[in-house]
Coordinates of C-alpha atoms in Angstrom, one line a residue:
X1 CA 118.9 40.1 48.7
X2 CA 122.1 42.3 49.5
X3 CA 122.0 43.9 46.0
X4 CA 117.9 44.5 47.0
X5 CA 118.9 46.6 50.4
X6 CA 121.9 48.2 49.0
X7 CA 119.6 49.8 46.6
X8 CA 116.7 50.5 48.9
X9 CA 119.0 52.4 50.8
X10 CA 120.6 54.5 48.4
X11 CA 117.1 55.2 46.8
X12 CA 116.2 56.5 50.9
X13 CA 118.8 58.0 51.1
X14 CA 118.4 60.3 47.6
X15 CA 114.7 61.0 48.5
X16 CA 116.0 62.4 51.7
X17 CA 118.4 64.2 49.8
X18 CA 115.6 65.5 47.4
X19 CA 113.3 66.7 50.0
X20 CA 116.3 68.4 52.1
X21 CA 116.9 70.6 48.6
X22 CA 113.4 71.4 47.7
X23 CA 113.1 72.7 51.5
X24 CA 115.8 74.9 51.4
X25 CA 115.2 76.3 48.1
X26 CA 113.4 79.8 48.2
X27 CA 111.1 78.8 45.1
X28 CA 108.0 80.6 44.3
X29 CA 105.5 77.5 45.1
X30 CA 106.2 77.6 48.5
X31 CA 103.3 78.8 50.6
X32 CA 102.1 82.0 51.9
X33 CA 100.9 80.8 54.6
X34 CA 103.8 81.2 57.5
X35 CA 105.8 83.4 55.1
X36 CA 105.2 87.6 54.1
X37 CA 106.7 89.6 51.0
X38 CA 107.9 93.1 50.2
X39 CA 106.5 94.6 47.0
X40 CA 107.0 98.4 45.5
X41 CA 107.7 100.1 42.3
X42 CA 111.3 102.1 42.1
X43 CA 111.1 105.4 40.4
X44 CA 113.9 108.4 39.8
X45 CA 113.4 111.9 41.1
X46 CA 111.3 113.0 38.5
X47 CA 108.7 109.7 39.5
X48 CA 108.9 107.4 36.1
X49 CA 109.8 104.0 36.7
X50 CA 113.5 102.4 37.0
X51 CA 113.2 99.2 35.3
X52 CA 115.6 96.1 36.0
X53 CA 116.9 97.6 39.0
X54 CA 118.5 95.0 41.8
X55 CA 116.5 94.8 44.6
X56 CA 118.2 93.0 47.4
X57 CA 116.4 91.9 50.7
X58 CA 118.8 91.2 53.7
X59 CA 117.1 89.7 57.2
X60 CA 119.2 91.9 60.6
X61 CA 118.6 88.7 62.5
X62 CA 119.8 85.9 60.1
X63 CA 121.3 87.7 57.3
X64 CA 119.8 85.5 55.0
X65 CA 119.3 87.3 51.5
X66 CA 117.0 87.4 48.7
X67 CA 117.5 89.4 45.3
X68 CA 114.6 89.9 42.6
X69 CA 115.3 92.6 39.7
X70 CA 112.4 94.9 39.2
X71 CA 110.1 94.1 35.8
X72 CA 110.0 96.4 32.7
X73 CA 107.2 98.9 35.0
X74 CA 109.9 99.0 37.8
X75 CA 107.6 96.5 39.8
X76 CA 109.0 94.2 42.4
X77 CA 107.6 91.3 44.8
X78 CA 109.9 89.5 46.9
X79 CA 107.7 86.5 48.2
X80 CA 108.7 83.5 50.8
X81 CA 110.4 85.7 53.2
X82 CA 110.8 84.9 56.8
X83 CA 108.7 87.5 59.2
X84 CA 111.4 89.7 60.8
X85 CA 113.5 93.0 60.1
X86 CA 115.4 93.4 57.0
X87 CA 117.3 95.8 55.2
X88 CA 116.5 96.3 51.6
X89 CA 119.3 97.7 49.5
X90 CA 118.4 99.0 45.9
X91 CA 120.5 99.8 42.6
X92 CA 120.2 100.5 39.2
X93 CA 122.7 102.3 36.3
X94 CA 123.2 105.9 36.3
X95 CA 121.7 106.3 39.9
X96 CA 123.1 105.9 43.5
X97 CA 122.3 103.1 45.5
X98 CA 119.5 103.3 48.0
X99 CA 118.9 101.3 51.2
X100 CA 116.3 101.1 53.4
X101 CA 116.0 99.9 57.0
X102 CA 114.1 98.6 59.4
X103 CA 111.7 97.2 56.8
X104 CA 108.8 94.6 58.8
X105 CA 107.7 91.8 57.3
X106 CA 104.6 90.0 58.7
X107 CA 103.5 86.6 58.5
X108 CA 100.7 86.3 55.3
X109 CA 101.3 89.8 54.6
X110 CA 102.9 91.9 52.2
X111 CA 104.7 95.1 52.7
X112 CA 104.4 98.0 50.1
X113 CA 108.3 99.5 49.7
X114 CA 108.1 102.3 47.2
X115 CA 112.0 103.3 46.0
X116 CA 113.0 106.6 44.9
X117 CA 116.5 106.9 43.6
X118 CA 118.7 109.6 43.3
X119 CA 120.9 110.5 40.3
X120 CA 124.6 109.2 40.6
X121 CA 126.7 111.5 42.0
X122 CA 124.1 113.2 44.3
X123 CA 124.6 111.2 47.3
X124 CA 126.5 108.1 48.0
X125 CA 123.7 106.3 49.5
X126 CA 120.4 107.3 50.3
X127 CA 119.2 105.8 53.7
X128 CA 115.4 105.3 54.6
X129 CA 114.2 103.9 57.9
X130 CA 110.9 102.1 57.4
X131 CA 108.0 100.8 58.8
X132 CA 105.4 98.4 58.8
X133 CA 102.5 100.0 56.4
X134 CA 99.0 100.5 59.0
X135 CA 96.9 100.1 56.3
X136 CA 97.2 97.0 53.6
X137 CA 97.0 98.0 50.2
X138 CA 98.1 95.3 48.3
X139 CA 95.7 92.6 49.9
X140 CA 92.2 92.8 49.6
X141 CA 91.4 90.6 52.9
X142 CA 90.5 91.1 56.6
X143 CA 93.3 90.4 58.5
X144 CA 94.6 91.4 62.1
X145 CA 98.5 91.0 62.9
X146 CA 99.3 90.6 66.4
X147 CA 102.9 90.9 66.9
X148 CA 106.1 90.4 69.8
X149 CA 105.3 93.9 71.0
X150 CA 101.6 93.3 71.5
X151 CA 102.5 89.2 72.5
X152 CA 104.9 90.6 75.2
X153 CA 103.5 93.8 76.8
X154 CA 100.0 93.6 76.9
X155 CA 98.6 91.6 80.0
X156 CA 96.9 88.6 79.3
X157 CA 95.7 85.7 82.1
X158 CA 96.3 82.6 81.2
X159 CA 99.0 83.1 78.6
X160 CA 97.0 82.0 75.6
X161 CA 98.2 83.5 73.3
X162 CA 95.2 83.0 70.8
X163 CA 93.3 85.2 73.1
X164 CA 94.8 87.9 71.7
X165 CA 92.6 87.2 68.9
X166 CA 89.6 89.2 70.1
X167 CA 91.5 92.1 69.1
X168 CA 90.7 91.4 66.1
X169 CA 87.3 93.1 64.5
X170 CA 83.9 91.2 64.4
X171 CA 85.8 88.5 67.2
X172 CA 84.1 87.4 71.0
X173 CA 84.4 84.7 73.6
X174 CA 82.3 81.7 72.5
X175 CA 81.5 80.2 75.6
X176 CA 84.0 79.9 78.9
X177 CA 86.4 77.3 77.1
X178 CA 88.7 79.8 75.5
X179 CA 87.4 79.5 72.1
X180 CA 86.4 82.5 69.7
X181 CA 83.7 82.9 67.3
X182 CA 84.4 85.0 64.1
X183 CA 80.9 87.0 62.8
X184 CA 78.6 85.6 64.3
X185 CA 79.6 82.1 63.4
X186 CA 80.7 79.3 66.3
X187 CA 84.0 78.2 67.3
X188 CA 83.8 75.1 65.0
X189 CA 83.7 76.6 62.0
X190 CA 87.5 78.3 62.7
X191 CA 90.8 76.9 61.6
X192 CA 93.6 77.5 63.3
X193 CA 97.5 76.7 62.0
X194 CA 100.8 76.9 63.9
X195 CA 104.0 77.2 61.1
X196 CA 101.6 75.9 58.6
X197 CA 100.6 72.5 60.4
X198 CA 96.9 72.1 61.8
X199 CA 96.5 73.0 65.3
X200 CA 92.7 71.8 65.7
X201 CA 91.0 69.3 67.1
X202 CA 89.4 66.9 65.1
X203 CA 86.1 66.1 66.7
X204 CA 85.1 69.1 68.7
X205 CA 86.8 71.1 65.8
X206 CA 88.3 73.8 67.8
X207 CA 92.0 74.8 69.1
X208 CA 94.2 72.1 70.7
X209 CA 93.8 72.8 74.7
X210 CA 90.9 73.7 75.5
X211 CA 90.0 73.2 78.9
X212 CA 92.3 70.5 79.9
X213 CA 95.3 72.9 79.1
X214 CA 95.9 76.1 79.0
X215 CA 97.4 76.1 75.8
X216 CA 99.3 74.1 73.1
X217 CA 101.8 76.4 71.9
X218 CA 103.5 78.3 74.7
X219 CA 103.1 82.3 74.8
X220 CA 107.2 82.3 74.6
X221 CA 107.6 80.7 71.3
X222 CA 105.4 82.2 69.2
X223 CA 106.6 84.9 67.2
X224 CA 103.5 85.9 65.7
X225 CA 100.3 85.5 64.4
X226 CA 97.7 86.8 61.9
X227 CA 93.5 86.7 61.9
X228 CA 92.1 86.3 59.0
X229 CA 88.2 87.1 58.9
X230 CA 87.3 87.1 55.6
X231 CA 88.1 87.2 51.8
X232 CA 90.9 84.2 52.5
X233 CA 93.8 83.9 49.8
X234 CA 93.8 80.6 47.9
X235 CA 96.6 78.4 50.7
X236 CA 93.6 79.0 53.7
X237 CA 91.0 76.7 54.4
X238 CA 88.9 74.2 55.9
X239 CA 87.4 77.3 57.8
X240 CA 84.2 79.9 57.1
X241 CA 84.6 81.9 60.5
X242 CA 88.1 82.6 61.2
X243 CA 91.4 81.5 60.5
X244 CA 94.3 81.9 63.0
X245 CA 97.6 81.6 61.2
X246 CA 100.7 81.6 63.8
X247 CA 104.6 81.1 63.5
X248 CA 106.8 80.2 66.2
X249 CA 110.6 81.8 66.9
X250 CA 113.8 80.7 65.2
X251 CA 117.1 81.1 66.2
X252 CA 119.3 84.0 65.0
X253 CA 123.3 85.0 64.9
X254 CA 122.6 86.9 68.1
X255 CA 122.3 84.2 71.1
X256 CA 119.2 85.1 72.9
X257 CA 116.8 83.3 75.9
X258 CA 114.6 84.3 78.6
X259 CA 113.3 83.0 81.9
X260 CA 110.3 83.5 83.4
X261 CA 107.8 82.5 86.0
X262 CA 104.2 84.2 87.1
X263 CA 102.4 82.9 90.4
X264 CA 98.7 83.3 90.6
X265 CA 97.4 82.8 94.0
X266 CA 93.9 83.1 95.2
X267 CA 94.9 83.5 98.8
X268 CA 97.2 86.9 98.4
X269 CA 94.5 89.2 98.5
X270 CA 91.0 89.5 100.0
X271 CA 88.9 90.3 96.8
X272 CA 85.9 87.5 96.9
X273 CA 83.3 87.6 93.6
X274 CA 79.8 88.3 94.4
X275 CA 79.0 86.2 92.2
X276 CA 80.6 83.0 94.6
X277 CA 78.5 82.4 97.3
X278 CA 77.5 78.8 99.3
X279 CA 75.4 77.5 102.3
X280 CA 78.3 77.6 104.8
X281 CA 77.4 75.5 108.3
X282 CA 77.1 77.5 111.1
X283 CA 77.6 77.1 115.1
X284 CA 73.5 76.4 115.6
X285 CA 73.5 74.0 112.7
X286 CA 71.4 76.2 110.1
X287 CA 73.4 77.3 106.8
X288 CA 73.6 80.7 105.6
X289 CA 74.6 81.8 102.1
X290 CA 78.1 84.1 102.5
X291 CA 80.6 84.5 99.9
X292 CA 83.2 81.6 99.2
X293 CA 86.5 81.8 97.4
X294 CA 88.1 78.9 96.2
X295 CA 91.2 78.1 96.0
X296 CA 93.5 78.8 92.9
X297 CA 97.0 78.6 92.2
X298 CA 98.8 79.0 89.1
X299 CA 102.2 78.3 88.1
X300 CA 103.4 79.3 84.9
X301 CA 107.4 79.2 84.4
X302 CA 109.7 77.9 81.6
X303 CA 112.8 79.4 79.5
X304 CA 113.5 79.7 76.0
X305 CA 116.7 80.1 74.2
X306 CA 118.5 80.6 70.2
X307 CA 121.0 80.9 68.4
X308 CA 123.6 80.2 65.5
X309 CA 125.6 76.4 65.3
X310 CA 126.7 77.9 61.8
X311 CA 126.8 81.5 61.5
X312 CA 124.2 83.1 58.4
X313 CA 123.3 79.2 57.6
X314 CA 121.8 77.2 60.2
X315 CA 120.1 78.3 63.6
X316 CA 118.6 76.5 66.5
X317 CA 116.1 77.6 69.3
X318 CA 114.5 75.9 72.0
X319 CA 111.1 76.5 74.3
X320 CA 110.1 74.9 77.6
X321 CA 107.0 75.8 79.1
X322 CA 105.3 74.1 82.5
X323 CA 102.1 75.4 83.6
X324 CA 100.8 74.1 87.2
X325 CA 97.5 75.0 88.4
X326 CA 95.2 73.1 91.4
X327 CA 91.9 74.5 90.4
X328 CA 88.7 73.7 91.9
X329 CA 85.8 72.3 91.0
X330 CA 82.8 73.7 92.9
X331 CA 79.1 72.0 94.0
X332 CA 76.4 73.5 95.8
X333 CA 74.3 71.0 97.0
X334 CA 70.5 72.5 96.9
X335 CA 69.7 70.8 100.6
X336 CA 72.7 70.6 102.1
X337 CA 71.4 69.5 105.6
X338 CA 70.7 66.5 103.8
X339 CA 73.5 66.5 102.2
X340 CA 75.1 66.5 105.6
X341 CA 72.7 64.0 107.3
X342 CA 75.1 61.2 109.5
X343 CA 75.6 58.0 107.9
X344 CA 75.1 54.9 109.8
X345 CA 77.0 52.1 108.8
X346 CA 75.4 49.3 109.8
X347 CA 75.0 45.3 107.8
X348 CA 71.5 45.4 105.9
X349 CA 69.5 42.5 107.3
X350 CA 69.5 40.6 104.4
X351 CA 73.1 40.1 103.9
X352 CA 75.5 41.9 101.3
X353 CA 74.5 41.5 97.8
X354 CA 76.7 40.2 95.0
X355 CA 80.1 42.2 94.8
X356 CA 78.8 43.0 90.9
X357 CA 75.8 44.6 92.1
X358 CA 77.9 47.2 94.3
X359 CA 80.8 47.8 91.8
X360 CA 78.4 48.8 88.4
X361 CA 76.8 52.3 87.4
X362 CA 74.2 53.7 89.5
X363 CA 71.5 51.8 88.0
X364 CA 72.9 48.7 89.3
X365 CA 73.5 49.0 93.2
X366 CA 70.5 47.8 95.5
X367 CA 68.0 50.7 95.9
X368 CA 66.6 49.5 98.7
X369 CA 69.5 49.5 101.0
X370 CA 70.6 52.7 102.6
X371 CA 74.0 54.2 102.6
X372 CA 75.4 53.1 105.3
X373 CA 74.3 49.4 104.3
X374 CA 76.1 49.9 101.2
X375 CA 79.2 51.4 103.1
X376 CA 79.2 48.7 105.3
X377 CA 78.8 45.9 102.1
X378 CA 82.0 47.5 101.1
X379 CA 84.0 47.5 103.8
X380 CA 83.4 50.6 105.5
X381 CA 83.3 50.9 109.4
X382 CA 81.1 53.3 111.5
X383 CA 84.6 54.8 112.9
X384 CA 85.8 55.8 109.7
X385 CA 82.8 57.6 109.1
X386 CA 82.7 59.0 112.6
X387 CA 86.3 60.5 113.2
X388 CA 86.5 61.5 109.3
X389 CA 89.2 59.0 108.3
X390 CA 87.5 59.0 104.9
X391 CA 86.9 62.8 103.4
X392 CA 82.6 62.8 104.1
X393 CA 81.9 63.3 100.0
X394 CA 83.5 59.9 99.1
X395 CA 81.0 58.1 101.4
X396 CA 78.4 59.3 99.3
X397 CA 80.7 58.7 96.0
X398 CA 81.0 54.9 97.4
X399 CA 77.7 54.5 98.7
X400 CA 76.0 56.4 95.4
X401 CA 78.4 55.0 93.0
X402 CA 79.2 58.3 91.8
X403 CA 82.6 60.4 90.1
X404 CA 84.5 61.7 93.7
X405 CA 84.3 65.2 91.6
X406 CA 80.5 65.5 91.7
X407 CA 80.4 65.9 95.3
X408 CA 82.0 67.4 98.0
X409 CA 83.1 67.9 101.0
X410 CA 81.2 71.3 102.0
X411 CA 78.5 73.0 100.9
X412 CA 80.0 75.7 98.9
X413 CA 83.5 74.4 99.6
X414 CA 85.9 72.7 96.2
X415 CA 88.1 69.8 96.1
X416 CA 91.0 70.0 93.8
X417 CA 92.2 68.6 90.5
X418 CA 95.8 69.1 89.2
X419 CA 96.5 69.7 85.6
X420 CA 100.8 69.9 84.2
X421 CA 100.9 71.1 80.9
X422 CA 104.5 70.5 79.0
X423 CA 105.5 72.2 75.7
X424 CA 108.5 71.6 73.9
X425 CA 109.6 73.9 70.6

C-alpha cells in the first residue's frame, strides 16, 4: 500500500513537473489567441533580401527575449509574444547591426517590421523608432484593437470595459443590459474570452455580469483587448457575431500600482430627465405628473499593483476592484389614488383562514377577503398602518402576496437595492 502512494505521488508530482515545462516553453503550438507576432523581410541598401540574419526580440517591460533567424527569402515571424513594447535588434555578416524601438505588439495581431541594413562599416548601429502599423497587412480579418491609451483616457460610465467595443465597425447596444450585437446579429451569438479562458454565460449566452454587475473583469486589469467581426483565424469560435478577445496586466521589472475611486451621485446636480416623470401627491389630494429623479449612487474604487519577485524571470501583479451602487427600482402605479386608498385592518367575520392559505403565491390567498383582513390574519395592527411603522408598499406586498420590489412606496418615487461587486486578478 506504501509502495502504491509512494508512486502515485512521484507520478503527480512529474505530471506537474511536465505541465510546468510545456507552459513555459515558447513553442509554436501555443495559441494566438492572447498572444501577437512581429513578422518582416530584412533587405540591404540596394533592397534584395538578407537571408539567415538573427533577428532578436527583447520586451522593455520584462526583458524576456525571443530569437528566430530569417528564412532563405530574408522572411521572419516571431509568434507567441506577450503584447507590450519591445526592442528588436537585427544582424547579419558583412552588415552593421540594426535595432529598432518602440516596436507594439497587439494581442491576436501581427506587426509588419521591415529591416534595412547597412553595410559594415557605415554606422555602428542603425536605430529606428517604430510603431504600431494602422492598417493590418498581414491578416486578412476584421479586427478592432482597443488599447491602455484608449482603456485609460477615454470616459466611459460604468467602467465596462467591453463597452469600448462599439468602437468597433458594424457594433451597437443590443438592448439596456450592456450587451452588443455584431452585424446585425444578437448578443447571443458573441463569444467573448478573457487570457484565453471563456468569459460567457452559459445559458443566456452573453458576457459574465450583465445586469447584476457591472462587470466581471475590472477596467484596471485589463491590458487590452481585440474585436474580431469577421473572417476569424482557426483558435476562435463558438461565435458567428463577434468575438471579444481580452488580456489582463502582468507584472514587470518596474514596480508599478494605482489607486482610484469615482463617486457618481444623483443628488450633486439639478439635471432631471424628461423622460422621468410620476403622479406626485399634492396638498388637495389630486396627483400631478412632474419630473422625478431617483436616487443613484455609485462607488467605484480599488488599487492595483506589479512587479518583479525575480528580476527578468518571474513577475507578480495584483487587482482589487469594489463597485457599490444603491440603484433604484421605479413603479408608476396607473391609479395611484387607489393605489393610496387607506387600509383598514380589521378580523374578517369568518375567522382567519389556514396559515397555508396566506403564506403561498397569489393564487392561493382568500379572494374574498380584503386587505386589511388579510393584514390583520397576519398579524398586522391598524396602528402600524396608521402612524407608518411599516413602509405603506409592504402592506400591499403582505396583503397581495407580492415581491416588496414591485411596489412602492410613492407614486413615482423608488426603493433601493444594493449590489457589491468584488474582483480579484
Amino acid at each position: 500500500m506504501k509502495k502504491t502512494v509512494a508512486v502515485l505521488v512521484r507520478f503527480g508530482f512529474s505530471l506537474l513537473g511536465v505541465l510546468f515545462l510545456l507552459n513555459a516553453l515558447p513553442g509554436t503550438a501555443r495559441a494566438q489567441q492572447t498572444y501577437g507576432s512581429i513578422n518582416g523581410v530584412v533587405t540591404d541598401p540596394n533592397g534584395a533580401v538578407v537571408p539567415n540574419a538573427t533577428i532578436l526580440a527583447s520586451n522593455e517591460g520584462t526583458s524576456t527575449a525571443v530569437t528566430v533567424n530569417a528564412d532563405g527569402s530574408g522572411s521572419y515571424i516571431i509568434t507567441n509574444l506577450q503584447p507590450g513594447i519591445y526592442d528588436v535588434q537585427t544582424t547579419a555578416s558583412g552588415f552593421s547591426p540594426a535595432k529598432q524601438t518602440g516596436v507594439r505588439v497587439e494581442v491576436g495581431l501581427s506587426t509588419t517590421l521591415d529591416v534595412h541594413l547597412a553595410l559594415a562599416g557605415q554606422a555602428e548601429t542603425v536605430t529606428v523608432t517604430s510603431t504600431a502599423p494602422v492598417i493590418n497587412t498581414a491578416q486578412s480579418v476584421f479586427s478592432t484593437n482597443v488599447d491602455q491609451t484608449e482603456l485609460t483616457d477615454l470616459p466611459i460610465s460604468q467602467r465596462r470595459w467591453s463597452n469600448f467595443a462599439l468602437l468597433s465597425p458594424g457594433a451597437v447596444p443590443d438592448g439596456s443590459f450592456g450587451d452588443v450585437a455584431f452585424r446585425g446579429l444578437g448578443y447571443m451569438f458573441d463569444n467573448n474570452t478573457v487570457d484565453g479562458a471563456a468569459n460567457t454565460r452559459g445559458f443566456f449566452a452573453e458576457e459574465v455580469g450583465r445586469t447584476r454587475m457591472g462587470y466581471s473583469t475590472s477596467l484596471e486589469s485589463v491590458q487590452e483587448f481585440q474585436v474580431t467581426t469577421s473572417n476569424y483565424s482557426a483558435e476562435y469560435g463558438h461565435a458567428v457575431g463577434g468575438v471579444i478577445n481580452a488580456i489582463t496586466k502582468s507584472g514587470t521589472n518596474a514596480l508599478h500600482g494605482d489607486a482610484y475611486y469615482y463617486l457618481r451621485d444623483s443628488t450633486i446636480g439639478g439635471a432631471y430627465t424628461p423622460f422621468a416623470t410620476g403622479a406626485v401627491l399634492q396638498p388637495n389630494g389630486s396627483y400631478l405628473t412632474e419630473p422625478i429623479k431617483p436616487l443613484d449612487i455609485r462607488n467605484q474604487f480599488g488599487a492595483d499593483a506589479g512587479g518583479p519577485v525575480i528580476k527578468n524571470k518571474l513577475f507578480w501583479y495584483f487587482n482589487f476592484d469594489d463597485f457599490r451602487r444603491d440603484f433604484p427600482l421605479t413603479n408608476i402605479p396607473t391609479t395611484p389614488a387607489n393605489f393610496f386608498a387607506a387600509i383598514t385592518v380589521a378580523p374578517p367575520s369568518g375567522g382567519c383562514p389556514a396559515a397555508a392559505k396566506l403564506s403561498g403565491g397569489n393564487s392561493s390567498y382568500p379572494k374574498t377577503l380584503t386587505n386589511g383582513q388579510i393584514l390583520d390574519c397576519r398579524g398586522f395592527t391598524q396602528a402600524q398602518v396608521q402612524f407608518n411603522l411599516i413602509p405603506r408598499f409592504f402592506h400591499r406586498c403582505f396583503a397581495e402576496n407580492r415581491r416588496s420590489d414591485h411596489l412602492f412606496p410613492q407614486a413615482g418615487l423608488e426603493t433601493e437595492r444594493q449590489q457589491h461587486d468584488y474582483g480579484f486578478v
